[in-house]
C-alpha cells in the first residue's frame, strides 16, 4: 500500500471548517506565488510548524533566507488542526527505557530537550507578540479507570525524582471540587509544565514573523517529487523547478510515500479528530463543575484530550481514526459525540458546532526523528512527533536552522537515531488496525 494523505492536484485548498480557522483572524499577508524556475540556498517543503520555525530561525538568527513551499496554505495540515497542546515529553516509549538504554543522566538530557521545546514556543509567542490565546501553565492527566491510579502515582514519583517535574497526584474529591466532574475520572496527576494555545493563530503568527525577517513563503506550491543531480536538489512543484543546495522535509503526517524514495515506507499517518461545542452557559459549566482552562488528557493509549476554550466552548479530541472517508468520518463524529456525552452526561445534548480531523505521524519505533537522510547530504528532516508537534516541531526548526547554518548541533541519542522503515510497509494500515484493537481492549479493561 502506498500512503498518500494530501492531494497535490488541487493546490491552495482552503483550511478545513475548524474552530481554529474560524477564529484565526486575517490570513497571512506577504506570501508570494511560485512562478518560474529558480535557484535558492534553502528550500523547505511544508508550511507547518517545522517548516515555519526552521525558516524563522534561519532568517532571524543566521541571516539565511529560505523559501517555504506549502501545498495549500500556511498551517493547512495538522499545525492548524491539532488541539493546541504545547507539552513536555518526547515519543511514546516508557521513560525508564531511556535509563536502561542510555543511563539516568542522558535520560534527563532527553527530557530537558522537551522542556526546551516548550520554552522555544513560549519565547516566540512573547518575542513576536503573537496572540495565540495561551492557557495557564500546567495540565491534568486523568485516571480513566480506578486501576490506573497506582501506575499513575508511580509515574508521578518517577517524574519528580528523575526529571524534577513539578507533578502531584490529585484525589477524586479534589478533582471534582476544584477542576471538573467526569464519569471517567477517578483522580489525576497535575503536571506543572506546558500550556495550550490556538493552533492556527500560532502558525499564522510564526509565518508573519518569518516573513518579517526575510523568509519567502509560497502558498499553493505543492512539491510532487524531489530529484538529486550532483550537489543540487530539484524540487518539482506544479511545473516549476526549484533548485536548492539544502532542503528541509517538513511535511510530517502529510508526507506522501512518493515524495522522496528514501522516505518511502517509514511513516504512518494516523488520524486525530476534534469536536468543539457551542459556547456553554455558566449553568451548563456548573453542571459538571468545569472550573479550569488547563489542558486535559486521560490515561488511555488511544487518548482523549480536551479543554475549555476562551469563549466557554469545550474542545474534545480523540485518537483512533484510520480512514479519511466521508462515511468513516461521519461515524467517527457520531462515536465522539456519544463518548463525550458518556463522560459528561449533563452535557450530552449540547450542540456540536465544529468537527474536523488531521493526520499526526508515527514512526515504527514510536519516537520522533531529526537528521539528514543517509547518503543525501543536505536533505534535512524532522518527522513523527506522534501528536506532540506544537512544541517539538518548533524546537526542531531551531535545531535544523542551526545545523544548516553550520553550527555544531547535537540532536541527542533518541532523536538522532535513523528513521526506521516499517517491516512490510504495504501492511502498515493492517498493523495499525490490529494495534488499535489491542490498545482499545487494554484501555477499557477494568
Tab-separated table of C-alpha atoms in Angstrom:
chain	number	residue	atom	x	y	z
A	1	UNK	CA	0.000	0.000	0.000
A	2	UNK	CA	1.280	3.446	-0.960
A	3	UNK	CA	0.166	6.067	1.549
A	4	UNK	CA	-0.913	9.491	0.344
A	5	UNK	CA	-2.533	11.904	2.785
A	6	UNK	CA	-2.544	15.056	0.668
A	7	UNK	CA	-3.945	15.785	-2.778
A	8	UNK	CA	-1.286	17.649	-4.750
A	9	UNK	CA	-3.517	18.076	-7.782
A	10	UNK	CA	-5.620	20.888	-6.296
A	11	UNK	CA	-3.185	23.342	-4.691
A	12	UNK	CA	-4.214	26.213	-2.500
A	13	UNK	CA	-7.090	24.448	-0.761
A	14	UNK	CA	-8.846	26.382	1.977
A	15	UNK	CA	-8.491	25.441	5.623
A	16	UNK	CA	-10.924	22.858	6.953
A	17	UNK	CA	-14.007	24.170	8.722
A	18	UNK	CA	-12.462	24.176	12.178
A	19	UNK	CA	-12.861	26.362	15.230
A	20	UNK	CA	-9.252	27.469	14.741
A	21	UNK	CA	-9.859	28.566	11.146
A	22	UNK	CA	-12.982	30.474	12.185
A	23	UNK	CA	-11.015	32.315	14.906
A	24	UNK	CA	-7.585	32.737	13.310
A	25	UNK	CA	-8.045	36.340	12.229
A	26	UNK	CA	-6.818	37.728	8.928
A	27	UNK	CA	-4.922	35.441	6.512
A	28	UNK	CA	-1.150	35.755	6.384
A	29	UNK	CA	-0.143	38.626	4.132
A	30	UNK	CA	3.102	38.765	2.183
A	31	UNK	CA	3.211	35.261	0.727
A	32	UNK	CA	4.342	35.038	-2.896
A	33	UNK	CA	3.188	32.870	-5.816
A	34	UNK	CA	5.706	30.359	-7.119
A	35	UNK	CA	6.224	31.455	-10.724
A	36	UNK	CA	9.207	30.349	-12.791
A	37	UNK	CA	12.174	28.076	-12.163
A	38	UNK	CA	14.651	29.381	-9.629
A	39	UNK	CA	17.791	28.681	-7.615
A	40	UNK	CA	17.671	29.073	-3.838
A	41	UNK	CA	20.016	28.277	-0.984
A	42	UNK	CA	17.428	26.569	1.253
A	43	UNK	CA	14.062	25.146	0.207
A	44	UNK	CA	11.609	23.967	2.854
A	45	UNK	CA	8.806	21.595	1.915
A	46	UNK	CA	5.811	22.238	4.157
A	47	UNK	CA	4.371	25.365	5.762
A	48	UNK	CA	3.508	23.947	9.178
A	49	UNK	CA	5.307	24.422	12.484
A	50	UNK	CA	8.502	22.618	11.420
A	51	UNK	CA	8.915	24.477	8.154
A	52	UNK	CA	7.910	27.861	9.518
A	53	UNK	CA	10.108	27.537	12.603
A	54	UNK	CA	13.103	26.479	10.506
A	55	UNK	CA	12.614	29.442	8.187
A	56	UNK	CA	12.050	31.817	11.092
A	57	UNK	CA	15.213	30.768	12.917
A	58	UNK	CA	17.299	30.702	9.736
A	59	UNK	CA	16.316	34.283	8.972
A	60	UNK	CA	16.277	35.708	12.466
A	61	UNK	CA	19.330	34.002	13.959
A	62	UNK	CA	21.551	33.260	10.970
A	63	UNK	CA	20.639	35.729	8.238
A	64	UNK	CA	19.710	32.938	5.811
A	65	UNK	CA	16.729	33.450	3.532
A	66	UNK	CA	14.753	30.271	2.986
A	67	UNK	CA	11.905	29.586	0.585
A	68	UNK	CA	8.952	27.684	2.077
A	69	UNK	CA	6.843	25.686	-0.388
A	70	UNK	CA	3.395	24.947	1.025
A	71	UNK	CA	0.910	22.883	-0.979
A	72	UNK	CA	-2.115	24.777	0.312
A	73	UNK	CA	-1.986	27.486	2.959
A	74	UNK	CA	0.168	28.228	5.971
A	75	UNK	CA	-0.751	25.806	8.758
A	76	UNK	CA	-3.121	23.858	6.488
A	77	UNK	CA	-2.080	20.441	7.808
A	78	UNK	CA	-2.055	19.308	11.413
A	79	UNK	CA	-0.303	22.507	12.512
A	80	UNK	CA	-3.659	24.218	12.021
A	81	UNK	CA	-5.824	21.288	13.120
A	82	UNK	CA	-4.328	19.975	16.382
A	83	UNK	CA	-5.659	20.519	19.884
A	84	UNK	CA	-3.068	23.192	20.647
A	85	UNK	CA	-1.319	21.274	23.444
A	86	UNK	CA	2.239	22.550	23.936
A	87	UNK	CA	3.674	19.866	26.206
A	88	UNK	CA	6.917	18.442	27.532
A	89	UNK	CA	7.728	14.824	26.748
A	90	UNK	CA	9.078	13.013	23.692
A	91	UNK	CA	7.788	9.893	21.968
A	92	UNK	CA	5.755	7.009	23.350
A	93	UNK	CA	8.423	4.835	24.976
A	94	UNK	CA	8.391	4.448	28.738
A	95	UNK	CA	10.915	6.861	30.219
A	96	UNK	CA	12.530	4.033	32.170
A	97	UNK	CA	13.536	2.576	28.790
A	98	UNK	CA	15.723	5.633	28.233
A	99	UNK	CA	17.503	4.996	31.531
A	100	UNK	CA	18.059	1.336	30.723
A	101	UNK	CA	19.411	2.222	27.287
A	102	UNK	CA	21.498	5.341	27.957
A	103	UNK	CA	21.632	5.913	31.719
A	104	UNK	CA	19.891	8.358	34.067
A	105	UNK	CA	21.919	11.445	33.129
A	106	UNK	CA	21.318	11.059	29.411
A	107	UNK	CA	17.637	10.372	30.058
A	108	UNK	CA	17.409	13.681	31.933
A	109	UNK	CA	19.015	15.467	28.998
A	110	UNK	CA	16.482	13.964	26.627
A	111	UNK	CA	13.579	15.070	28.789
A	112	UNK	CA	15.134	18.517	29.183
A	113	UNK	CA	15.080	18.862	25.392
A	114	UNK	CA	11.302	18.615	25.531
A	115	UNK	CA	11.276	21.367	28.158
A	116	UNK	CA	13.445	23.487	25.876
A	117	UNK	CA	10.879	22.813	23.161
A	118	UNK	CA	8.090	24.285	25.309
A	119	UNK	CA	10.336	27.235	26.188
A	120	UNK	CA	11.034	27.807	22.485
A	121	UNK	CA	7.320	28.234	21.770
A	122	UNK	CA	6.906	30.467	24.807
A	123	UNK	CA	9.837	32.605	23.669
A	124	UNK	CA	8.418	33.065	20.173
A	125	UNK	CA	4.967	33.983	21.497
A	126	UNK	CA	6.496	36.604	23.779
A	127	UNK	CA	9.157	37.954	21.432
A	128	UNK	CA	6.892	38.244	18.393
A	129	UNK	CA	3.825	39.337	20.378
A	130	UNK	CA	1.648	36.553	18.960
A	131	UNK	CA	-1.822	36.488	20.480
A	132	UNK	CA	-2.411	32.728	20.473
A	133	UNK	CA	-4.756	32.622	23.471
A	134	UNK	CA	-2.268	30.843	25.687
A	135	UNK	CA	-3.713	28.995	28.684
A	136	UNK	CA	-2.260	28.910	32.222
A	137	UNK	CA	0.799	26.721	32.733
A	138	UNK	CA	0.165	23.094	33.590
A	139	UNK	CA	-2.100	20.209	32.693
A	140	UNK	CA	-4.088	17.313	34.083
A	141	UNK	CA	-3.762	13.641	33.205
A	142	UNK	CA	-6.959	11.907	34.324
A	143	UNK	CA	-7.060	8.303	35.507
A	144	UNK	CA	-9.927	6.976	33.384
A	145	UNK	CA	-10.208	3.762	35.430
A	146	UNK	CA	-9.559	3.183	39.156
A	147	UNK	CA	-6.849	0.652	38.337
A	148	UNK	CA	-4.815	3.344	36.569
A	149	UNK	CA	-4.197	5.268	39.774
A	150	UNK	CA	-1.393	3.047	41.073
A	151	UNK	CA	0.597	3.220	37.863
A	152	UNK	CA	-0.030	6.955	37.628
A	153	UNK	CA	1.158	7.523	41.193
A	154	UNK	CA	4.368	5.645	40.488
A	155	UNK	CA	4.946	7.660	37.300
A	156	UNK	CA	4.329	10.859	39.244
A	157	UNK	CA	7.047	9.908	41.738
A	158	UNK	CA	9.338	8.912	38.873
A	159	UNK	CA	8.904	12.269	37.108
A	160	UNK	CA	9.629	14.114	40.337
A	161	UNK	CA	12.643	12.005	41.220
A	162	UNK	CA	14.295	11.541	37.822
A	163	UNK	CA	13.404	14.715	35.919
A	164	UNK	CA	12.449	17.229	38.608
A	165	UNK	CA	8.960	17.653	37.167
A	166	UNK	CA	6.508	19.518	39.390
A	167	UNK	CA	3.918	16.750	39.389
A	168	UNK	CA	1.483	15.793	42.118
A	169	UNK	CA	-1.435	13.428	42.475
A	170	UNK	CA	-4.959	14.762	42.901
A	171	UNK	CA	-7.650	12.651	44.516
A	172	UNK	CA	-11.132	12.372	43.073
A	173	UNK	CA	-12.628	14.677	45.693
A	174	UNK	CA	-10.166	17.468	44.937
A	175	UNK	CA	-10.516	16.923	41.198
A	176	UNK	CA	-14.293	17.245	41.320
A	177	UNK	CA	-14.201	20.184	43.726
A	178	UNK	CA	-11.560	22.345	42.013
A	179	UNK	CA	-11.362	21.269	38.356
A	180	UNK	CA	-14.227	19.246	36.804
A	181	UNK	CA	-16.512	16.246	37.212
A	182	UNK	CA	-16.385	13.372	34.728
A	183	UNK	CA	-17.826	9.874	34.920
A	184	UNK	CA	-14.461	8.663	33.620
A	185	UNK	CA	-12.105	10.418	36.026
A	186	UNK	CA	-11.086	8.750	39.301
A	187	UNK	CA	-8.191	11.032	40.149
A	188	UNK	CA	-5.472	12.844	38.251
A	189	UNK	CA	-1.854	13.840	38.030
A	190	UNK	CA	-1.276	17.584	37.859
A	191	UNK	CA	1.820	18.394	35.785
A	192	UNK	CA	3.200	21.892	36.239
A	193	UNK	CA	4.634	22.212	32.730
A	194	UNK	CA	3.355	23.186	29.304
A	195	UNK	CA	0.251	25.071	28.208
A	196	UNK	CA	-2.231	25.185	25.348
A	197	UNK	CA	-2.896	27.701	22.587
A	198	UNK	CA	-4.894	28.453	19.455
A	199	UNK	CA	-3.128	26.228	16.941
A	200	UNK	CA	-3.711	28.237	13.753
A	201	UNK	CA	-3.200	31.637	15.364
A	202	UNK	CA	0.216	30.403	16.410
A	203	UNK	CA	1.051	29.080	12.922
A	204	UNK	CA	-0.058	32.322	11.302
A	205	UNK	CA	1.891	34.417	13.792
A	206	UNK	CA	5.006	32.341	13.204
A	207	UNK	CA	4.595	32.767	9.441
A	208	UNK	CA	4.219	36.544	9.733
A	209	UNK	CA	7.338	36.758	11.897
A	210	UNK	CA	9.318	34.633	9.435
A	211	UNK	CA	8.251	36.870	6.546
A	212	UNK	CA	9.196	39.979	8.533
A	213	UNK	CA	12.723	38.601	8.927
A	214	UNK	CA	13.042	37.882	5.196
A	215	UNK	CA	11.603	34.419	4.578
A	216	UNK	CA	9.771	33.819	1.291
A	217	UNK	CA	6.616	31.714	1.649
A	218	UNK	CA	4.975	30.260	-1.442
A	219	UNK	CA	1.427	29.004	-0.881
A	220	UNK	CA	-0.374	26.767	-3.423
A	221	UNK	CA	3.060	25.318	-4.281
A	222	UNK	CA	2.872	21.525	-3.791
A	223	UNK	CA	6.109	19.596	-4.245
A	224	UNK	CA	5.365	16.410	-6.186
A	225	UNK	CA	8.843	14.890	-6.036
A	226	UNK	CA	12.472	15.617	-5.244
A	227	UNK	CA	15.363	14.588	-7.515
A	228	UNK	CA	19.103	14.869	-6.999
A	229	UNK	CA	21.710	15.899	-9.574
A	230	UNK	CA	25.217	16.415	-8.259
A	231	UNK	CA	25.176	18.748	-5.286
A	232	UNK	CA	21.782	20.175	-6.169
A	233	UNK	CA	18.279	19.005	-5.355
A	234	UNK	CA	15.446	19.598	-7.775
A	235	UNK	CA	12.003	20.179	-6.311
A	236	UNK	CA	9.224	19.730	-8.855
A	237	UNK	CA	6.212	21.858	-7.966
A	238	UNK	CA	3.321	22.494	-10.366
A	239	UNK	CA	5.513	22.634	-13.465
A	240	UNK	CA	8.117	24.784	-11.707
A	241	UNK	CA	11.560	23.511	-10.720
A	242	UNK	CA	13.225	24.879	-7.597
A	243	UNK	CA	16.930	24.051	-7.353
A	244	UNK	CA	18.403	24.103	-3.841
A	245	UNK	CA	21.614	23.118	-2.078
A	246	UNK	CA	19.818	22.409	1.207
A	247	UNK	CA	16.313	21.018	1.680
A	248	UNK	CA	14.132	20.546	4.735
A	249	UNK	CA	11.346	17.974	4.532
A	250	UNK	CA	8.763	19.295	6.968
A	251	UNK	CA	5.595	17.510	5.897
A	252	UNK	CA	5.141	15.095	8.843
A	253	UNK	CA	1.743	13.344	8.598
A	254	UNK	CA	1.230	14.811	5.121
A	255	UNK	CA	4.315	13.151	3.624
A	256	UNK	CA	3.185	11.185	0.590
A	257	UNK	CA	5.151	7.986	0.018
A	258	UNK	CA	6.221	9.155	-3.432
A	259	UNK	CA	7.718	12.489	-2.325
A	260	UNK	CA	11.235	11.081	-1.922
A	261	UNK	CA	12.264	7.463	-2.312
A	262	UNK	CA	14.396	7.175	0.822
A	263	UNK	CA	11.419	8.116	2.996
A	264	UNK	CA	9.029	5.602	1.463
A	265	UNK	CA	7.587	3.138	3.962
A	266	UNK	CA	8.971	4.929	7.019
A	267	UNK	CA	5.959	6.931	8.242
A	268	UNK	CA	2.464	6.023	9.383
A	269	UNK	CA	-0.077	8.863	9.346
A	270	UNK	CA	-2.786	8.481	11.989
A	271	UNK	CA	-5.981	10.473	12.355
A	272	UNK	CA	-6.672	12.705	15.311
A	273	UNK	CA	-10.215	14.071	15.453
A	274	UNK	CA	-11.660	17.054	17.300
A	275	UNK	CA	-15.113	18.397	18.005
A	276	UNK	CA	-15.992	21.751	19.556
A	277	UNK	CA	-19.296	22.559	21.241
A	278	UNK	CA	-21.290	25.755	21.093
A	279	UNK	CA	-20.497	28.207	23.922
A	280	UNK	CA	-21.752	26.856	27.243
A	281	UNK	CA	-23.701	28.868	29.778
A	282	UNK	CA	-22.447	29.235	33.321
A	283	UNK	CA	-25.191	26.877	34.460
A	284	UNK	CA	-24.086	24.236	31.965
A	285	UNK	CA	-20.468	24.534	33.081
A	286	UNK	CA	-21.621	24.324	36.698
A	287	UNK	CA	-23.460	21.079	35.944
A	288	UNK	CA	-20.053	19.396	35.598
A	289	UNK	CA	-18.250	21.936	37.819
A	290	UNK	CA	-15.839	22.767	34.960
A	291	UNK	CA	-13.596	25.405	36.540
A	292	UNK	CA	-10.276	25.038	34.717
A	293	UNK	CA	-8.726	26.142	31.430
A	294	UNK	CA	-5.835	23.710	31.852
A	295	UNK	CA	-5.198	21.217	29.072
A	296	UNK	CA	-6.512	17.766	29.983
A	297	UNK	CA	-5.827	14.281	28.665
A	298	UNK	CA	-6.567	10.824	30.010
A	299	UNK	CA	-4.588	7.680	30.731
A	300	UNK	CA	-5.683	5.758	27.646
A	301	UNK	CA	-3.282	4.657	24.940
A	302	UNK	CA	-5.875	5.867	22.423
A	303	UNK	CA	-6.069	9.102	24.304
A	304	UNK	CA	-8.957	11.522	24.752
A	305	UNK	CA	-7.916	15.141	25.221
A	306	UNK	CA	-9.999	18.198	25.986
A	307	UNK	CA	-10.070	21.699	27.380
A	308	UNK	CA	-12.243	24.734	27.951
A	309	UNK	CA	-11.786	27.405	25.285
A	310	UNK	CA	-11.806	31.172	25.985
A	311	UNK	CA	-15.437	31.581	24.861
A	312	UNK	CA	-16.630	28.702	27.091
A	313	UNK	CA	-16.781	26.077	24.372
A	314	UNK	CA	-15.334	22.649	25.062
A	315	UNK	CA	-12.770	21.169	22.701
A	316	UNK	CA	-12.860	17.365	22.786
A	317	UNK	CA	-10.389	15.272	20.791
A	318	UNK	CA	-9.505	11.636	20.308
A	319	UNK	CA	-7.074	9.283	18.627
A	320	UNK	CA	-8.084	6.093	16.883
A	321	UNK	CA	-9.222	7.019	13.378
A	322	UNK	CA	-7.693	5.201	10.410
A	323	UNK	CA	-9.603	6.027	7.225
A	324	UNK	CA	-10.324	9.506	5.873
A	325	UNK	CA	-13.595	8.905	4.024
A	326	UNK	CA	-16.967	10.660	4.366
A	327	UNK	CA	-18.522	7.508	5.816
A	328	UNK	CA	-15.795	6.825	8.366
A	329	UNK	CA	-15.603	10.487	9.366
A	330	UNK	CA	-19.374	10.638	9.928
A	331	UNK	CA	-19.193	7.505	12.063
A	332	UNK	CA	-16.233	8.935	13.959
A	333	UNK	CA	-18.191	12.091	14.708
A	334	UNK	CA	-21.186	10.099	15.991
A	335	UNK	CA	-18.917	7.985	18.177
A	336	UNK	CA	-17.154	11.025	19.664
A	337	UNK	CA	-20.427	12.802	20.388
A	338	UNK	CA	-21.649	9.667	22.156
A	339	UNK	CA	-18.443	9.286	24.173
A	340	UNK	CA	-18.475	12.966	25.131
A	341	UNK	CA	-22.000	12.520	26.476
A	342	UNK	CA	-20.989	9.404	28.390
A	343	UNK	CA	-18.135	11.252	30.089
A	344	UNK	CA	-20.219	14.347	30.814
A	345	UNK	CA	-23.906	13.271	30.963
A	346	UNK	CA	-25.299	16.745	31.803
A	347	UNK	CA	-23.766	17.997	28.525
A	348	UNK	CA	-24.852	15.095	26.326
A	349	UNK	CA	-27.325	17.200	24.313
A	350	UNK	CA	-25.087	20.235	23.794
A	351	UNK	CA	-24.857	21.225	20.111
A	352	UNK	CA	-21.593	20.448	18.344
A	353	UNK	CA	-20.637	23.312	16.038
A	354	UNK	CA	-17.291	22.083	14.665
A	355	UNK	CA	-15.800	18.714	13.805
A	356	UNK	CA	-12.545	18.139	11.948
A	357	UNK	CA	-9.538	15.850	11.804
A	358	UNK	CA	-5.873	15.845	10.822
A	359	UNK	CA	-3.011	13.434	10.257
A	360	UNK	CA	-0.456	13.085	13.032
A	361	UNK	CA	2.608	10.996	12.257
A	362	UNK	CA	4.086	7.829	13.781
A	363	UNK	CA	7.443	6.160	13.150
A	364	UNK	CA	7.935	2.419	13.561
A	365	UNK	CA	9.755	2.876	16.888
A	366	UNK	CA	7.145	5.403	18.135
A	367	UNK	CA	9.734	8.175	18.509
A	368	UNK	CA	10.352	11.454	16.653
A	369	UNK	CA	13.392	11.683	14.385
A	370	UNK	CA	15.602	14.630	13.425
A	371	UNK	CA	18.504	14.395	10.995
A	372	UNK	CA	19.783	14.147	7.429
A	373	UNK	CA	18.702	11.419	5.036
A	374	UNK	CA	21.595	8.920	4.703
A	375	UNK	CA	23.682	9.373	1.545
A	376	UNK	CA	21.774	12.578	0.748
A	377	UNK	CA	23.861	15.304	2.300
A	378	UNK	CA	21.803	18.449	2.591
A	379	UNK	CA	18.345	16.866	2.903
A	380	UNK	CA	17.248	17.531	6.456
A	381	UNK	CA	14.089	16.328	8.140
A	382	UNK	CA	12.190	16.364	11.419
A	383	UNK	CA	9.266	13.934	11.471
A	384	UNK	CA	6.965	11.676	13.512
A	385	UNK	CA	6.092	13.849	16.509
A	386	UNK	CA	3.206	11.498	17.430
A	387	UNK	CA	0.892	14.333	18.415
A	388	UNK	CA	3.462	16.442	20.297
A	389	UNK	CA	4.305	18.696	17.389
A	390	UNK	CA	3.388	22.105	18.787
A	391	UNK	CA	6.494	22.130	20.961
A	392	UNK	CA	8.737	19.582	19.238
A	393	UNK	CA	8.225	20.833	15.687
A	394	UNK	CA	9.004	24.386	16.756
A	395	UNK	CA	12.118	23.196	18.570
A	396	UNK	CA	13.121	21.061	15.595
A	397	UNK	CA	13.045	24.174	13.443
A	398	UNK	CA	15.553	25.890	15.721
A	399	UNK	CA	17.905	22.878	15.690
A	400	UNK	CA	17.616	22.337	11.929
A	401	UNK	CA	18.340	26.010	11.309
A	402	UNK	CA	21.497	25.819	13.416
A	403	UNK	CA	22.650	22.705	11.571
A	404	UNK	CA	22.020	24.303	8.157
A	405	UNK	CA	23.902	27.420	9.289
A	406	UNK	CA	26.938	25.240	10.010
A	407	UNK	CA	26.698	25.220	13.799
A	408	UNK	CA	27.516	22.213	15.940
A	409	UNK	CA	24.198	20.709	16.957
A	410	UNK	CA	23.503	17.519	18.858
A	411	UNK	CA	20.066	16.003	18.437
A	412	UNK	CA	20.747	13.559	21.272
A	413	UNK	CA	20.632	9.749	21.259
A	414	UNK	CA	16.851	9.466	20.956
A	415	UNK	CA	16.067	11.965	18.204
A	416	UNK	CA	19.180	11.296	16.115
A	417	UNK	CA	18.528	7.600	15.544
A	418	UNK	CA	17.916	6.825	11.845
A	419	UNK	CA	14.276	6.831	10.810
A	420	UNK	CA	13.423	3.113	10.583
A	421	UNK	CA	11.454	1.501	7.794
A	422	UNK	CA	8.294	-0.394	8.693
A	423	UNK	CA	8.590	-4.145	8.113
A	424	UNK	CA	6.338	-4.924	5.149
A	425	UNK	CA	5.275	-1.268	4.793
A	426	UNK	CA	2.397	-2.202	2.472
A	427	UNK	CA	0.731	-3.663	5.570
A	428	UNK	CA	1.011	-0.514	7.700
A	429	UNK	CA	-2.746	0.033	7.857
A	430	UNK	CA	-3.316	-3.610	8.763
A	431	UNK	CA	-0.759	-3.311	11.561
A	432	UNK	CA	-2.474	-0.110	12.713
A	433	UNK	CA	-5.904	-1.750	12.883
A	434	UNK	CA	-4.543	-4.630	14.940
A	435	UNK	CA	-2.640	-2.296	17.249
A	436	UNK	CA	-5.664	-0.063	17.793
A	437	UNK	CA	-7.887	-3.049	18.579
A	438	UNK	CA	-5.365	-4.220	21.185
A	439	UNK	CA	-4.972	-0.728	22.666
A	440	UNK	CA	-8.760	-0.321	22.905
A	441	UNK	CA	-9.009	-3.640	24.720
A	442	UNK	CA	-6.255	-2.658	27.158
A	443	UNK	CA	-7.724	0.811	27.684
A	444	UNK	CA	-11.177	-0.329	28.654
A	445	UNK	CA	-10.450	-3.316	30.850
A	446	UNK	CA	-11.483	-2.663	34.452
